[in-house]
N, C-alpha and C. Protein backbone atom coordinates (compact mmCIF):
# COMPACT_ATOMS: atom_id res chain seq x y z
N MET A 1 -24.71 80.60 -12.71
CA MET A 1 -25.00 79.36 -13.38
C MET A 1 -23.74 78.79 -14.03
N LYS A 2 -22.95 79.65 -14.64
CA LYS A 2 -21.70 79.23 -15.27
C LYS A 2 -20.75 78.67 -14.21
N ALA A 3 -20.73 79.28 -13.05
CA ALA A 3 -19.86 78.81 -11.97
C ALA A 3 -20.32 77.43 -11.47
N LEU A 4 -21.61 77.23 -11.39
CA LEU A 4 -22.15 75.95 -10.95
C LEU A 4 -21.81 74.84 -11.96
N LEU A 5 -21.96 75.12 -13.24
CA LEU A 5 -21.64 74.17 -14.29
C LEU A 5 -20.15 73.84 -14.28
N THR A 6 -19.31 74.82 -14.11
CA THR A 6 -17.87 74.60 -14.05
C THR A 6 -17.51 73.75 -12.85
N GLY A 7 -18.15 73.98 -11.73
CA GLY A 7 -17.90 73.19 -10.52
C GLY A 7 -18.30 71.73 -10.70
N LEU A 8 -19.46 71.51 -11.32
CA LEU A 8 -19.91 70.14 -11.55
C LEU A 8 -18.98 69.39 -12.51
N ILE A 9 -18.51 70.08 -13.53
CA ILE A 9 -17.57 69.44 -14.47
C ILE A 9 -16.28 69.08 -13.75
N GLY A 10 -15.82 69.97 -12.89
CA GLY A 10 -14.60 69.71 -12.12
C GLY A 10 -14.75 68.50 -11.20
N ILE A 11 -15.89 68.39 -10.56
CA ILE A 11 -16.14 67.24 -9.68
C ILE A 11 -16.17 65.94 -10.48
N CYS A 12 -16.84 65.96 -11.62
CA CYS A 12 -16.93 64.76 -12.46
C CYS A 12 -15.56 64.34 -12.97
N LEU A 13 -14.76 65.30 -13.43
CA LEU A 13 -13.42 64.97 -13.92
C LEU A 13 -12.54 64.45 -12.79
N GLY A 14 -12.64 65.05 -11.62
CA GLY A 14 -11.85 64.60 -10.48
C GLY A 14 -12.20 63.18 -10.07
N ALA A 15 -13.47 62.85 -10.12
CA ALA A 15 -13.91 61.50 -9.74
C ALA A 15 -13.40 60.45 -10.72
N THR A 16 -13.42 60.76 -12.01
CA THR A 16 -12.97 59.77 -12.99
C THR A 16 -11.45 59.63 -12.97
N MET A 17 -10.73 60.67 -12.65
CA MET A 17 -9.28 60.59 -12.64
C MET A 17 -8.76 59.87 -11.40
N SER A 18 -9.52 59.85 -10.31
CA SER A 18 -9.03 59.24 -9.08
C SER A 18 -9.39 57.76 -8.97
N CYS A 19 -9.94 57.17 -9.99
CA CYS A 19 -10.35 55.77 -9.92
C CYS A 19 -9.18 54.80 -9.95
N GLY A 20 -8.03 55.19 -10.44
CA GLY A 20 -6.87 54.30 -10.46
C GLY A 20 -6.84 53.44 -11.70
N ALA A 21 -6.08 52.36 -11.62
CA ALA A 21 -5.89 51.48 -12.77
C ALA A 21 -7.16 50.69 -13.05
N PRO A 22 -7.36 50.35 -14.31
CA PRO A 22 -8.54 49.55 -14.65
C PRO A 22 -8.44 48.15 -14.03
N VAL A 23 -9.56 47.58 -13.75
CA VAL A 23 -9.63 46.25 -13.14
C VAL A 23 -9.63 45.21 -14.24
N THR A 24 -8.80 44.18 -14.07
CA THR A 24 -8.78 43.08 -15.03
C THR A 24 -9.20 41.81 -14.30
N ALA A 25 -9.93 40.98 -14.99
CA ALA A 25 -10.39 39.72 -14.41
C ALA A 25 -9.57 38.59 -15.00
N GLY A 26 -9.26 37.61 -14.19
CA GLY A 26 -8.52 36.43 -14.65
C GLY A 26 -9.06 35.20 -13.94
N SER A 27 -8.53 34.07 -14.31
CA SER A 27 -8.97 32.84 -13.66
C SER A 27 -7.96 32.46 -12.59
N ALA A 28 -8.41 31.68 -11.66
CA ALA A 28 -7.54 31.19 -10.60
C ALA A 28 -6.55 30.20 -11.20
N PRO A 29 -5.40 30.02 -10.55
CA PRO A 29 -4.45 29.04 -11.06
C PRO A 29 -5.08 27.64 -11.09
N ALA A 30 -4.65 26.86 -12.04
CA ALA A 30 -5.17 25.50 -12.17
C ALA A 30 -4.79 24.67 -10.94
N PRO A 31 -5.66 23.77 -10.51
CA PRO A 31 -5.31 22.92 -9.37
C PRO A 31 -4.12 22.02 -9.73
N SER A 32 -3.46 21.53 -8.71
CA SER A 32 -2.29 20.69 -8.90
C SER A 32 -2.64 19.47 -9.75
N GLN A 33 -1.76 19.16 -10.68
CA GLN A 33 -1.97 18.00 -11.54
C GLN A 33 -1.02 16.87 -11.16
N ASP A 34 -0.49 16.91 -9.93
CA ASP A 34 0.40 15.84 -9.49
C ASP A 34 -0.36 14.53 -9.43
N PRO A 35 0.21 13.48 -10.01
CA PRO A 35 -0.44 12.17 -9.90
C PRO A 35 -0.30 11.64 -8.47
N ALA A 36 -1.04 10.62 -8.16
CA ALA A 36 -0.99 10.01 -6.83
C ALA A 36 -0.99 8.49 -6.98
N ILE A 37 -0.49 7.84 -5.96
CA ILE A 37 -0.53 6.38 -5.89
C ILE A 37 -1.35 6.00 -4.66
N HIS A 38 -2.40 5.22 -4.90
CA HIS A 38 -3.16 4.67 -3.77
C HIS A 38 -2.47 3.36 -3.43
N PHE A 39 -1.65 3.41 -2.38
CA PHE A 39 -0.79 2.29 -2.03
C PHE A 39 -1.35 1.53 -0.84
N SER A 40 -1.47 0.21 -0.99
CA SER A 40 -1.92 -0.66 0.11
C SER A 40 -0.78 -1.57 0.53
N ASN A 41 -0.40 -1.48 1.79
CA ASN A 41 0.65 -2.33 2.35
C ASN A 41 -0.02 -3.47 3.11
N LYS A 42 0.03 -4.66 2.54
CA LYS A 42 -0.58 -5.84 3.16
C LYS A 42 0.46 -6.68 3.89
N VAL A 43 1.62 -6.09 4.16
CA VAL A 43 2.72 -6.78 4.83
C VAL A 43 2.71 -6.39 6.31
N GLY A 44 3.25 -7.22 7.15
CA GLY A 44 3.26 -6.98 8.58
C GLY A 44 4.35 -6.03 9.05
N THR A 45 5.10 -5.43 8.11
CA THR A 45 6.13 -4.44 8.47
C THR A 45 5.93 -3.18 7.62
N ALA A 46 6.53 -2.10 8.06
CA ALA A 46 6.46 -0.85 7.29
C ALA A 46 7.16 -1.03 5.95
N VAL A 47 6.70 -0.28 4.94
CA VAL A 47 7.25 -0.37 3.59
C VAL A 47 7.58 1.04 3.10
N ASN A 48 8.78 1.20 2.53
CA ASN A 48 9.18 2.46 1.91
C ASN A 48 8.80 2.42 0.43
N VAL A 49 8.13 3.46 -0.05
CA VAL A 49 7.61 3.47 -1.42
C VAL A 49 8.37 4.51 -2.24
N TYR A 50 8.75 4.10 -3.47
CA TYR A 50 9.51 4.96 -4.37
C TYR A 50 8.88 4.96 -5.76
N VAL A 51 9.12 6.04 -6.51
CA VAL A 51 8.85 6.09 -7.94
C VAL A 51 10.19 6.29 -8.61
N VAL A 52 10.46 5.52 -9.67
CA VAL A 52 11.70 5.68 -10.42
C VAL A 52 11.33 6.27 -11.77
N SER A 53 11.81 7.50 -12.01
CA SER A 53 11.49 8.22 -13.24
C SER A 53 12.78 8.74 -13.86
N GLY A 54 13.05 8.33 -15.10
CA GLY A 54 14.26 8.78 -15.77
C GLY A 54 15.52 8.34 -15.05
N GLY A 55 15.47 7.19 -14.39
CA GLY A 55 16.62 6.68 -13.65
C GLY A 55 16.80 7.29 -12.27
N VAL A 56 15.93 8.22 -11.90
CA VAL A 56 16.01 8.87 -10.59
C VAL A 56 14.98 8.26 -9.65
N GLU A 57 15.44 7.80 -8.50
CA GLU A 57 14.56 7.19 -7.50
C GLU A 57 14.03 8.29 -6.58
N ILE A 58 12.70 8.42 -6.52
CA ILE A 58 12.05 9.45 -5.70
C ILE A 58 11.34 8.76 -4.55
N PHE A 59 11.80 9.06 -3.32
CA PHE A 59 11.16 8.49 -2.13
C PHE A 59 9.84 9.22 -1.90
N LEU A 60 8.76 8.45 -1.73
CA LEU A 60 7.45 9.05 -1.49
C LEU A 60 7.11 9.07 0.00
N ARG A 61 7.19 7.90 0.64
CA ARG A 61 6.79 7.85 2.05
C ARG A 61 6.96 6.43 2.57
N GLN A 62 7.03 6.32 3.88
CA GLN A 62 6.98 5.01 4.52
C GLN A 62 5.53 4.75 4.93
N VAL A 63 5.02 3.61 4.52
CA VAL A 63 3.61 3.26 4.81
C VAL A 63 3.60 2.20 5.91
N ALA A 64 2.79 2.44 6.90
CA ALA A 64 2.69 1.55 8.06
C ALA A 64 2.19 0.16 7.66
N PRO A 65 2.48 -0.84 8.49
CA PRO A 65 2.02 -2.20 8.18
C PRO A 65 0.49 -2.29 8.10
N ASN A 66 0.02 -3.10 7.17
CA ASN A 66 -1.41 -3.38 7.01
C ASN A 66 -2.25 -2.11 6.93
N SER A 67 -1.82 -1.17 6.10
CA SER A 67 -2.56 0.08 5.94
C SER A 67 -2.48 0.56 4.49
N SER A 68 -3.29 1.55 4.18
CA SER A 68 -3.32 2.14 2.84
C SER A 68 -3.16 3.65 2.96
N GLU A 69 -2.52 4.24 1.95
CA GLU A 69 -2.35 5.69 1.91
C GLU A 69 -2.38 6.18 0.48
N ILE A 70 -2.75 7.46 0.33
CA ILE A 70 -2.65 8.14 -0.96
C ILE A 70 -1.33 8.90 -0.94
N LEU A 71 -0.45 8.59 -1.89
CA LEU A 71 0.88 9.19 -1.95
C LEU A 71 0.99 10.10 -3.17
N ARG A 72 1.20 11.39 -2.97
CA ARG A 72 1.38 12.33 -4.08
C ARG A 72 2.76 12.15 -4.68
N VAL A 73 2.82 12.21 -6.01
CA VAL A 73 4.09 12.09 -6.73
C VAL A 73 4.43 13.46 -7.28
N ARG A 74 5.26 14.21 -6.58
CA ARG A 74 5.61 15.58 -6.97
C ARG A 74 6.71 15.56 -8.04
N GLY A 75 6.57 16.45 -9.01
CA GLY A 75 7.61 16.61 -10.03
C GLY A 75 7.54 15.64 -11.18
N VAL A 76 6.55 14.78 -11.19
CA VAL A 76 6.36 13.82 -12.29
C VAL A 76 4.92 13.96 -12.76
N GLY A 77 4.72 14.14 -14.04
CA GLY A 77 3.38 14.41 -14.56
C GLY A 77 2.54 13.17 -14.82
N VAL A 78 1.24 13.41 -14.87
CA VAL A 78 0.31 12.36 -15.28
C VAL A 78 0.69 11.92 -16.69
N GLY A 79 0.67 10.63 -16.94
CA GLY A 79 1.01 10.10 -18.26
C GLY A 79 2.47 9.71 -18.40
N THR A 80 3.29 9.95 -17.38
CA THR A 80 4.71 9.61 -17.42
C THR A 80 4.88 8.11 -17.15
N LEU A 81 5.76 7.48 -17.91
CA LEU A 81 6.08 6.07 -17.73
C LEU A 81 7.14 5.95 -16.64
N VAL A 82 6.84 5.21 -15.57
CA VAL A 82 7.74 5.08 -14.43
C VAL A 82 7.80 3.63 -13.97
N ASP A 83 8.70 3.37 -13.04
CA ASP A 83 8.74 2.10 -12.33
C ASP A 83 8.37 2.39 -10.89
N LEU A 84 7.63 1.49 -10.26
CA LEU A 84 7.29 1.61 -8.86
C LEU A 84 8.13 0.61 -8.08
N LYS A 85 8.58 1.06 -6.90
CA LYS A 85 9.43 0.20 -6.07
C LYS A 85 9.02 0.37 -4.62
N ALA A 86 9.01 -0.73 -3.90
CA ALA A 86 8.74 -0.70 -2.46
C ALA A 86 9.73 -1.64 -1.79
N THR A 87 10.24 -1.21 -0.65
CA THR A 87 11.15 -2.06 0.11
C THR A 87 10.66 -2.16 1.54
N SER A 88 10.84 -3.33 2.12
CA SER A 88 10.45 -3.49 3.52
C SER A 88 11.35 -2.61 4.38
N GLY A 89 10.84 -2.18 5.51
CA GLY A 89 11.60 -1.29 6.39
C GLY A 89 12.94 -1.87 6.81
N ASP A 90 13.03 -3.20 6.88
CA ASP A 90 14.29 -3.85 7.26
C ASP A 90 15.22 -4.05 6.06
N GLY A 91 14.71 -3.74 4.84
CA GLY A 91 15.53 -3.83 3.63
C GLY A 91 15.69 -5.22 3.05
N PHE A 92 15.02 -6.22 3.63
CA PHE A 92 15.20 -7.59 3.15
C PHE A 92 14.34 -7.95 1.94
N ARG A 93 13.22 -7.25 1.76
CA ARG A 93 12.33 -7.57 0.63
C ARG A 93 12.11 -6.35 -0.24
N THR A 94 11.99 -6.59 -1.55
CA THR A 94 11.73 -5.52 -2.51
C THR A 94 10.64 -5.98 -3.46
N TRP A 95 9.71 -5.09 -3.75
CA TRP A 95 8.67 -5.33 -4.73
C TRP A 95 8.80 -4.27 -5.82
N ARG A 96 8.56 -4.69 -7.06
CA ARG A 96 8.65 -3.77 -8.20
C ARG A 96 7.44 -3.94 -9.10
N ARG A 97 7.09 -2.83 -9.71
CA ARG A 97 6.09 -2.84 -10.78
C ARG A 97 6.63 -1.90 -11.85
N ASN A 98 7.15 -2.49 -12.93
CA ASN A 98 7.83 -1.71 -13.97
C ASN A 98 6.90 -1.32 -15.11
N GLY A 99 7.25 -0.20 -15.75
CA GLY A 99 6.50 0.24 -16.93
C GLY A 99 5.09 0.70 -16.64
N VAL A 100 4.91 1.46 -15.57
CA VAL A 100 3.58 1.94 -15.18
C VAL A 100 3.39 3.36 -15.72
N THR A 101 2.28 3.61 -16.38
CA THR A 101 1.93 4.96 -16.80
C THR A 101 1.12 5.59 -15.67
N LEU A 102 1.67 6.67 -15.10
CA LEU A 102 0.99 7.31 -13.97
C LEU A 102 -0.33 7.93 -14.40
N GLU A 103 -1.36 7.63 -13.66
CA GLU A 103 -2.68 8.24 -13.85
C GLU A 103 -2.89 9.24 -12.73
N SER A 104 -4.02 9.93 -12.73
CA SER A 104 -4.27 10.86 -11.62
C SER A 104 -4.24 10.11 -10.30
N VAL A 105 -4.74 8.86 -10.30
CA VAL A 105 -4.58 7.96 -9.15
C VAL A 105 -4.26 6.57 -9.70
N THR A 106 -3.07 6.09 -9.37
CA THR A 106 -2.63 4.76 -9.75
C THR A 106 -2.72 3.87 -8.52
N VAL A 107 -3.31 2.70 -8.66
CA VAL A 107 -3.49 1.78 -7.52
C VAL A 107 -2.38 0.74 -7.54
N TRP A 108 -1.76 0.54 -6.35
CA TRP A 108 -0.73 -0.48 -6.20
C TRP A 108 -0.81 -1.09 -4.82
N GLN A 109 -0.64 -2.41 -4.76
CA GLN A 109 -0.70 -3.15 -3.50
C GLN A 109 0.48 -4.10 -3.42
N VAL A 110 1.07 -4.20 -2.25
CA VAL A 110 2.08 -5.25 -2.02
C VAL A 110 1.65 -6.05 -0.82
N PRO A 111 1.95 -7.36 -0.76
CA PRO A 111 2.49 -8.13 -1.87
C PRO A 111 1.45 -8.37 -2.92
């Protein structure tokens, strides 16, 4: 009986020691908080779209003629005051919208 009790204690201790590190629970990383611009190009030529933040011009994308796109603004947070700039693909026309506070989605259309 003593041998049986000693064996059971050994099995129980072995099982608890082999469990490894304790499990910790955490939350998933927060989703991206990059703002976006819903840009509508109502011009008959492609348009290059930029955000100007802190004097730095950030190219977002070229948007096809007579189309709309959602453009992510990487590296600039929601609530940042920026200037928006668009230039025609041929470089002859420029549109600006100054002093814009970026929202999660900011709407802009040219012309």
